Short mmCIF file of N, CA and C and ligand atoms in Angstrom, two decimals:
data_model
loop_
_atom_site.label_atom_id
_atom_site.label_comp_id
_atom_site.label_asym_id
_atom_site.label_seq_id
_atom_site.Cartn_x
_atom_site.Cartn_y
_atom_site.Cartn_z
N UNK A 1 -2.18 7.58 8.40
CA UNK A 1 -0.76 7.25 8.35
C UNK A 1 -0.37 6.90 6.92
N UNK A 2 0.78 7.47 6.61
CA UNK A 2 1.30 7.33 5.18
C UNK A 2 1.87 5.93 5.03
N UNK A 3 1.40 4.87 4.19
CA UNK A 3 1.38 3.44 3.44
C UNK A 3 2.52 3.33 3.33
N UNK A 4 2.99 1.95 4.37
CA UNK A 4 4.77 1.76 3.85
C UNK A 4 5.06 1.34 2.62
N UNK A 5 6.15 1.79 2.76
CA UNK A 5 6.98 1.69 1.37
C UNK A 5 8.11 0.30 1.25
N UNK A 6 7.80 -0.77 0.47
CA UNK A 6 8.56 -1.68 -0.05
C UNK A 6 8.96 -1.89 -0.90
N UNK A 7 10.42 -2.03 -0.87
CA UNK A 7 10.98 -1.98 -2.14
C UNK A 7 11.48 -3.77 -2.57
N UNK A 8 11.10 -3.56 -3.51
CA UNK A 8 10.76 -5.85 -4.27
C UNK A 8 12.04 -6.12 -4.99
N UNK A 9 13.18 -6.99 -4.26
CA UNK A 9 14.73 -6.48 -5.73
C UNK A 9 14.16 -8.48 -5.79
N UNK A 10 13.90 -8.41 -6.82
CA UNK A 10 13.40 -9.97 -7.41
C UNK A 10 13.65 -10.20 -8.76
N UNK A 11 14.33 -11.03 -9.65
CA UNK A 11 14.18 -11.53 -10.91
C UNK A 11 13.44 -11.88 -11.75
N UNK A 12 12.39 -12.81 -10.69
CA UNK A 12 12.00 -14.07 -11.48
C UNK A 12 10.82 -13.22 -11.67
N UNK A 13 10.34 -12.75 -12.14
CA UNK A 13 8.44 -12.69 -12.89
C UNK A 13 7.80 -12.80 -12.08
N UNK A 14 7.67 -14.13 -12.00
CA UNK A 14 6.25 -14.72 -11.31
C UNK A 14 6.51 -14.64 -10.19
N UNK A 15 7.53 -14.58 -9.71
CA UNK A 15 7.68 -13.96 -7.59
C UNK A 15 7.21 -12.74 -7.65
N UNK A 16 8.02 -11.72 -8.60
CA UNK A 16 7.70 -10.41 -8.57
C UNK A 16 6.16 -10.06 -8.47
N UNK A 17 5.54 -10.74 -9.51
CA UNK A 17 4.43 -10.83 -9.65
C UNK A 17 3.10 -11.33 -7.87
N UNK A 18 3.87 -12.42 -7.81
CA UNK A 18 3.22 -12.55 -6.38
C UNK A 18 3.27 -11.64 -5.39
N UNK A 19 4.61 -11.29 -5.15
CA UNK A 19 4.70 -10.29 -3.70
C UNK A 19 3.81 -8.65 -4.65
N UNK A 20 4.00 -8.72 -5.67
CA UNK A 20 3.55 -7.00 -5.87
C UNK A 20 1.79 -7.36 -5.57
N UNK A 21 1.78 -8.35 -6.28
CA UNK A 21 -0.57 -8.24 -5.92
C UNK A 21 -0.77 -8.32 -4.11
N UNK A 22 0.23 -9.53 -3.77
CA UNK A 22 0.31 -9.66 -2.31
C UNK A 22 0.34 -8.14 -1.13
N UNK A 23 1.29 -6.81 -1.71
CA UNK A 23 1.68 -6.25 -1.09
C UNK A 23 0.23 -5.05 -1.52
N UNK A 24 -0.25 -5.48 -2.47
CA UNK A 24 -1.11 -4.43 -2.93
C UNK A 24 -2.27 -4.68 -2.39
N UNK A 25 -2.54 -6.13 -2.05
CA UNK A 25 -3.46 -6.46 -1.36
C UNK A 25 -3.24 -5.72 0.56
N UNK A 26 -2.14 -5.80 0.80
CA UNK A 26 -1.50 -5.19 2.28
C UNK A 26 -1.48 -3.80 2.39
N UNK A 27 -2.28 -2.85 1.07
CA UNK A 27 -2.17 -1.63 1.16
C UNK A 27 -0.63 -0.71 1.40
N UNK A 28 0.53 -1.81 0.57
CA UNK A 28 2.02 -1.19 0.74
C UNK A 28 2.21 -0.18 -0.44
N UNK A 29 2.87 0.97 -0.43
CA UNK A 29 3.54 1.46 -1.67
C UNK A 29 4.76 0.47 -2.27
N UNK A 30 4.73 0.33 -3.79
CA UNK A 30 5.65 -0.84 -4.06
C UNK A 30 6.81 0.37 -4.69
N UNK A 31 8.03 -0.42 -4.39
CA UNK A 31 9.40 0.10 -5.71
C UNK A 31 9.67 -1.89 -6.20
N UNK A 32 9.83 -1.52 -7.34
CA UNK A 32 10.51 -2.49 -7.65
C UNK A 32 12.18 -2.65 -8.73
N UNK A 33 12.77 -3.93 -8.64
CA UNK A 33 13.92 -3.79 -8.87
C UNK A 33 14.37 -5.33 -9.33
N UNK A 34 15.16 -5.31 -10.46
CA UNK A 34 14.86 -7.01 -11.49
C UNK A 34 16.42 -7.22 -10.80
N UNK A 35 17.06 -6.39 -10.29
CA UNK A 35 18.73 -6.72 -9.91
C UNK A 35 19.16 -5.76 -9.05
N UNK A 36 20.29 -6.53 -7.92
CA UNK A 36 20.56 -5.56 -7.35
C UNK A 36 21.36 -3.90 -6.94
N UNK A 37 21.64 -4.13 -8.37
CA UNK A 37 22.30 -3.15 -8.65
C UNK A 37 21.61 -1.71 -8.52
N UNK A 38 20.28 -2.10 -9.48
CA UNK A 38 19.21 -1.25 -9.63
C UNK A 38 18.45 -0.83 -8.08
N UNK A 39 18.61 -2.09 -7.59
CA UNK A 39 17.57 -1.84 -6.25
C UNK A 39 18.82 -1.17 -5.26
N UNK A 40 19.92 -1.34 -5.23
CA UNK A 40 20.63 -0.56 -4.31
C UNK A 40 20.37 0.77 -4.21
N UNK A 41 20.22 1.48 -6.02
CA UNK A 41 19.89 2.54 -6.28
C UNK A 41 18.43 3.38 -5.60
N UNK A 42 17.94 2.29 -6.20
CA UNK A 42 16.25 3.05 -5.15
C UNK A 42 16.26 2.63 -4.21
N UNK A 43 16.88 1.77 -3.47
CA UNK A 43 16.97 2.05 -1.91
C UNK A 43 17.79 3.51 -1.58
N UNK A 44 18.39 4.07 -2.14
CA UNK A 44 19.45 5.46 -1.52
C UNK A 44 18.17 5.90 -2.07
N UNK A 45 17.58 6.14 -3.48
CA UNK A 45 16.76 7.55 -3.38
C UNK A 45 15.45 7.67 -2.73
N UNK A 46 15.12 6.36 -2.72
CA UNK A 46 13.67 6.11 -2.23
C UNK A 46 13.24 5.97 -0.72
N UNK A 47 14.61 5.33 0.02
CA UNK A 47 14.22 4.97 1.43
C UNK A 47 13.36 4.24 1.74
N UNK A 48 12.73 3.24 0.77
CA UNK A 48 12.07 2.29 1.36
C UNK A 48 11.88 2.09 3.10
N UNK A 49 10.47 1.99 3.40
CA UNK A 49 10.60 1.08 4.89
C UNK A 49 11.19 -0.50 5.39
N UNK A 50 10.97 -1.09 3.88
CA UNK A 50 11.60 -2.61 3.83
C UNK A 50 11.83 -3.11 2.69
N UNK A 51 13.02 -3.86 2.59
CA UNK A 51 13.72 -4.38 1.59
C UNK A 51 13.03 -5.93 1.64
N UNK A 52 12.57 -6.04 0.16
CA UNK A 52 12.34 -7.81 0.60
C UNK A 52 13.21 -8.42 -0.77
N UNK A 53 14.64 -9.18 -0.46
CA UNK A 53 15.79 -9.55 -1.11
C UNK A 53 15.91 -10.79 -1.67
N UNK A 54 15.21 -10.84 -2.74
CA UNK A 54 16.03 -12.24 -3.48
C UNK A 54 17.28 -12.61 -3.20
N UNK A 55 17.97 -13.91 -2.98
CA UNK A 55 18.96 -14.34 -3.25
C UNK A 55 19.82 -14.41 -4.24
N UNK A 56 18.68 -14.91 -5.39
CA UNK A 56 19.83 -15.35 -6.48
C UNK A 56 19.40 -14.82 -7.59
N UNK A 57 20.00 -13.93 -7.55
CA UNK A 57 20.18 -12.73 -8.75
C UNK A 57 21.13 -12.49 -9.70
N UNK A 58 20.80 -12.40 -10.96
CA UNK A 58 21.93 -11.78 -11.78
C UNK A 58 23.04 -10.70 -11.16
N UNK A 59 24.41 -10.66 -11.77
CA UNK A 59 25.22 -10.25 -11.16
C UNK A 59 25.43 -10.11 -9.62
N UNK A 60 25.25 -9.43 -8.82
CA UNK A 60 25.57 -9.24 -7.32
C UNK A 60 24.40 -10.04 -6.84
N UNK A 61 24.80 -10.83 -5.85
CA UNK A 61 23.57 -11.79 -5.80
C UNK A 61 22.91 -11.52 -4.33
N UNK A 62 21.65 -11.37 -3.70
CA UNK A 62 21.38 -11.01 -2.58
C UNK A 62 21.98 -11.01 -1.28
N UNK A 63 22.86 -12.24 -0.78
CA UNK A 63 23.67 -11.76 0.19
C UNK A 63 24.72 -10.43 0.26
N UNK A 64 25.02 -10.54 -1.36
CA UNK A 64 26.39 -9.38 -1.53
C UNK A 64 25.58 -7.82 -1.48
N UNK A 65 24.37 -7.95 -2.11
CA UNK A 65 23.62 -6.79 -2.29
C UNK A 65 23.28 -6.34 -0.73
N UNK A 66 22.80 -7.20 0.34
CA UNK A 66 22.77 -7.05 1.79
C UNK A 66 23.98 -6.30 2.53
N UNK A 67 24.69 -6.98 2.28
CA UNK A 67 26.16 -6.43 3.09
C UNK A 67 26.56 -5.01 2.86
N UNK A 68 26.41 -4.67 1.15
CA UNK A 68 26.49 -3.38 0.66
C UNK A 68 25.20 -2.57 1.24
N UNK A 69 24.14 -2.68 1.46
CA UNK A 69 23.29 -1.95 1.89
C UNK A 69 23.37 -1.53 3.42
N UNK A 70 23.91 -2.80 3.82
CA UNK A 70 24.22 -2.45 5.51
C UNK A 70 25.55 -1.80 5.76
N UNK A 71 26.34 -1.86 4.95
CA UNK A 71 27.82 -0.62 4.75
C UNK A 71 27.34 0.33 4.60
N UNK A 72 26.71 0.63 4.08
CA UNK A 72 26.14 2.26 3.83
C UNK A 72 25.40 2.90 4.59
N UNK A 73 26.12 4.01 5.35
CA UNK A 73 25.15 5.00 6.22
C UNK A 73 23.98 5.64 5.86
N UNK A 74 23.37 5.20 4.46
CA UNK A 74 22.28 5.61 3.82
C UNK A 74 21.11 5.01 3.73
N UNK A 75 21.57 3.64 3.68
CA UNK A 75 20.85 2.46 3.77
C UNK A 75 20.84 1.45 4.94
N UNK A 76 21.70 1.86 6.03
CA UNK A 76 21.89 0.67 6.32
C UNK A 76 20.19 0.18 8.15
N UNK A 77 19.84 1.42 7.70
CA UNK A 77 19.09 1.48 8.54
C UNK A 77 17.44 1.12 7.84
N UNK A 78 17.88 0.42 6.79
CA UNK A 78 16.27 -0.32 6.02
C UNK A 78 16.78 -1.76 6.88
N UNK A 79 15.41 -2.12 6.99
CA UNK A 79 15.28 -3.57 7.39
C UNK A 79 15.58 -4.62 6.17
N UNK A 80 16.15 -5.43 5.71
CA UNK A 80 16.01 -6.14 4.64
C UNK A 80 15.45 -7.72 4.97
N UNK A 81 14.65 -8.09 4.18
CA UNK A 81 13.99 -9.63 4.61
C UNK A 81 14.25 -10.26 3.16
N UNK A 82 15.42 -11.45 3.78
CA UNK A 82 15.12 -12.21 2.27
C UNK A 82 14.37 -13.42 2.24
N UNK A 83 14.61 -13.28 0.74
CA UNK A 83 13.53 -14.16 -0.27
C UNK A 83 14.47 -15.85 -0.09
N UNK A 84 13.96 -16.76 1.09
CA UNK A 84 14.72 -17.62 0.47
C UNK A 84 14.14 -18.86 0.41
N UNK A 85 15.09 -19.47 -0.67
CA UNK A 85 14.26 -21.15 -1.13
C UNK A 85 14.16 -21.86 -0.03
N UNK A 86 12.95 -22.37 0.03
CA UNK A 86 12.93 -23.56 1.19
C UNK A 86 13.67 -24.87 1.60
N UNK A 87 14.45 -25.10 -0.23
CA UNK A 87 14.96 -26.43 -0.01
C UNK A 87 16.26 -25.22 0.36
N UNK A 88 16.75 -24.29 0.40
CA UNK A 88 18.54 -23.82 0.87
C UNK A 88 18.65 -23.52 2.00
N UNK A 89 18.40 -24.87 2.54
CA UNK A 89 18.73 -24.52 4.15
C UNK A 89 19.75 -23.11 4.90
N UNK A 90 20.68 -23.37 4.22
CA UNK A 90 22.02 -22.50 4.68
C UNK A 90 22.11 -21.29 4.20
N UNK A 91 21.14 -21.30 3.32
CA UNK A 91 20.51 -19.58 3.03
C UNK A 91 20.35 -18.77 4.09
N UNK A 92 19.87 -19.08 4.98
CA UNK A 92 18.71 -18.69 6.19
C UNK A 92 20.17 -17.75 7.51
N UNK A 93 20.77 -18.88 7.20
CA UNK A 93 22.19 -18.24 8.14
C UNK A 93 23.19 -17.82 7.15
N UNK A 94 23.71 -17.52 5.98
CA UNK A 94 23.92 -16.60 5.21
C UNK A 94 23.52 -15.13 5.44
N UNK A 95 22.27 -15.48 5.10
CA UNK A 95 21.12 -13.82 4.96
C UNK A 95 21.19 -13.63 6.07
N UNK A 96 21.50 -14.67 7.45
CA UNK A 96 21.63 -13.13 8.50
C UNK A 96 23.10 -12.84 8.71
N UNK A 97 24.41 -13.51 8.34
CA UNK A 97 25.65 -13.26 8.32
C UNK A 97 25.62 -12.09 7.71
N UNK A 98 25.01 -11.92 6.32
CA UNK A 98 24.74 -10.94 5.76
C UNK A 98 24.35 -9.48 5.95
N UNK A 99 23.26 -9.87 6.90
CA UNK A 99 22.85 -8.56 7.87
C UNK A 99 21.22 -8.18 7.45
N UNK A 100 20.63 -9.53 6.94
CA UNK A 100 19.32 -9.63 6.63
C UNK A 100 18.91 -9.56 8.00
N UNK A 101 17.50 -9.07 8.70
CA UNK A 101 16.56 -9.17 9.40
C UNK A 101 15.84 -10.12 9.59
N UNK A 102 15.65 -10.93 8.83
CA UNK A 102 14.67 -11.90 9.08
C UNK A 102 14.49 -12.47 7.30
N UNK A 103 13.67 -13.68 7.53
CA UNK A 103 14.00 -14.25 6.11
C UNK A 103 12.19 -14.61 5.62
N UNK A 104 12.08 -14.94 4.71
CA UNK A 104 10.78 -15.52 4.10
C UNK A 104 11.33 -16.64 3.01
N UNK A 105 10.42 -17.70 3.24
CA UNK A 105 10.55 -18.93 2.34
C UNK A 105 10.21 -19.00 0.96
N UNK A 106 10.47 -19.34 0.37
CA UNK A 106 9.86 -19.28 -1.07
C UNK A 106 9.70 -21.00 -1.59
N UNK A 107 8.68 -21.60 -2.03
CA UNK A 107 7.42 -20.88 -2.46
C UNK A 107 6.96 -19.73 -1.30
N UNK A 108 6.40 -18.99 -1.81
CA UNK A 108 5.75 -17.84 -0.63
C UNK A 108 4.24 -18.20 -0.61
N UNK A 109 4.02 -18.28 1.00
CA UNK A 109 2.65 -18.61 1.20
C UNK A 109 2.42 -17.10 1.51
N UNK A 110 1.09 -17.54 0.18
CA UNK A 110 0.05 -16.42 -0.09
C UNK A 110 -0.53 -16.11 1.27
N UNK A 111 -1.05 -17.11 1.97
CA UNK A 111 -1.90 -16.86 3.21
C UNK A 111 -1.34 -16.01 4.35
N UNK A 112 -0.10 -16.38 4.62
CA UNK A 112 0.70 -16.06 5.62
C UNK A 112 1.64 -14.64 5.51
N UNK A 113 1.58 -14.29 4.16
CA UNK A 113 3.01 -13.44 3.61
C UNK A 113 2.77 -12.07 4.28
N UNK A 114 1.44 -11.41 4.43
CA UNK A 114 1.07 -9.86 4.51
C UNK A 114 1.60 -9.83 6.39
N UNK A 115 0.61 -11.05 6.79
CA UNK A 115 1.47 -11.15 8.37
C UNK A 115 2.62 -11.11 8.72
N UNK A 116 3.39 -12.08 7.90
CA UNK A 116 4.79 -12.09 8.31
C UNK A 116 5.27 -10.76 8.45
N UNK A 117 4.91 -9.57 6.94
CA UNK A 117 5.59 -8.73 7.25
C UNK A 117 4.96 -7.66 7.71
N UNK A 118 3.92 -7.83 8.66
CA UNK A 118 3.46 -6.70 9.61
C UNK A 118 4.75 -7.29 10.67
N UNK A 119 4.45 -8.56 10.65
CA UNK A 119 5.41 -9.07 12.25
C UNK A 119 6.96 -8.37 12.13
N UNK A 120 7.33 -8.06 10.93
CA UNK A 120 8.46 -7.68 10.56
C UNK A 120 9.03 -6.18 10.80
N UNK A 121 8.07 -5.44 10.13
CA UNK A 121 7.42 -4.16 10.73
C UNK A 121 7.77 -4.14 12.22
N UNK A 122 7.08 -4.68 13.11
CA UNK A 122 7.17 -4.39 13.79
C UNK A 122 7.88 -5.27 15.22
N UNK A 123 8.45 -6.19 14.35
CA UNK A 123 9.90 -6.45 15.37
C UNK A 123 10.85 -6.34 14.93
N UNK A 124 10.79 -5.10 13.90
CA UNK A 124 12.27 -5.12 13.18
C UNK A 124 13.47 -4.36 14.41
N UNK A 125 12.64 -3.57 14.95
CA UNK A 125 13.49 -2.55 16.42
C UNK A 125 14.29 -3.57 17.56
N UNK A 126 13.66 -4.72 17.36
CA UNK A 126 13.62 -5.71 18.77
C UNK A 126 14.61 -6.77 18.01
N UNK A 127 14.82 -6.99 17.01
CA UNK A 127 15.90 -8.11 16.62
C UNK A 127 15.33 -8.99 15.40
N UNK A 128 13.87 -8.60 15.42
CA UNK A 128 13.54 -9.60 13.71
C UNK A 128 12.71 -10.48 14.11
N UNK A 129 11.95 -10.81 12.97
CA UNK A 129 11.16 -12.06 13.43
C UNK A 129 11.29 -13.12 11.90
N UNK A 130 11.54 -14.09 11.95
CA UNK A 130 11.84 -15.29 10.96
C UNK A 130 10.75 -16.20 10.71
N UNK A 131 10.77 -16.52 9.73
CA UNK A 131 9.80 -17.75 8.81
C UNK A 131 10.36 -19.04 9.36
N UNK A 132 9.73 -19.27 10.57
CA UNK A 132 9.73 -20.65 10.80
C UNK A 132 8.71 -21.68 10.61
N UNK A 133 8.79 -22.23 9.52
CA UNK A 133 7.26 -23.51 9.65
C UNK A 133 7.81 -24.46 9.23
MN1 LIG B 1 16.10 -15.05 -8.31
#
């Protein structure tokens, strides 16, 4: 079976840095993307299997980048999981107002992260599965 494809729209370095060894460790194909502008883009050409969405991004900031991806009959059928801070509570119901799938905490636990998004994978059909701890 051909290695899903995730596409990383992240800023910061050292996240980027985590989820790409993390996902490489999960045997994923990576795209990556420093803003969402850029990552809207390789989501239309690339089709990613899953979007994993920073929040707070230069210019268009991850909720806005969500909404635009789920407007689009091109995109709107990627799963997107965001990236969100643990202390922003109200992130969590944002990103799904938004039309996020399911969310991940940040700091990101290393241990837990490759699971979450098999679980994601594969309850993305059924309604999502969320970072609750
Ligand atoms: Mn950020």
């Amino acid at each position: 079976m051909r290695p899903k494809a995730v596409l990383i729209i992240e800023d910061n370095h050292i996240n980027m840095k985590l989820v790409r060894t993390l996902l490489q460790i999960g045997k994923y194909r990576i795209f990556e993307a420093v803003d969402a502008e850029t990552g809207i883009e390789i989501a239309k050409e690339q089709r990613p299997d899953l979007i994993l969405m920073d929040i707070q991004l230069p210019g268009i900031d991850g909720f806005e980048a969500t909404s635009i991806l789920k407007s689009s009959a091109e995109t709107r059928d990627i799963p997107v999981v965001a990236l969100t801070s643990y202390a922003m509570d109200g992130d969590k119901k944002k990103a799904q107002e938004a039309g996020c799938e399911g969310y991940i905490c940040k700091p990101i636990n290393t241990r837990t992260f490759i699971d979450k998004l098999t679980a994601f994978f594969r309850d993305a059909k059924t309604g999502g599965a969320n970072d609750n701890r």
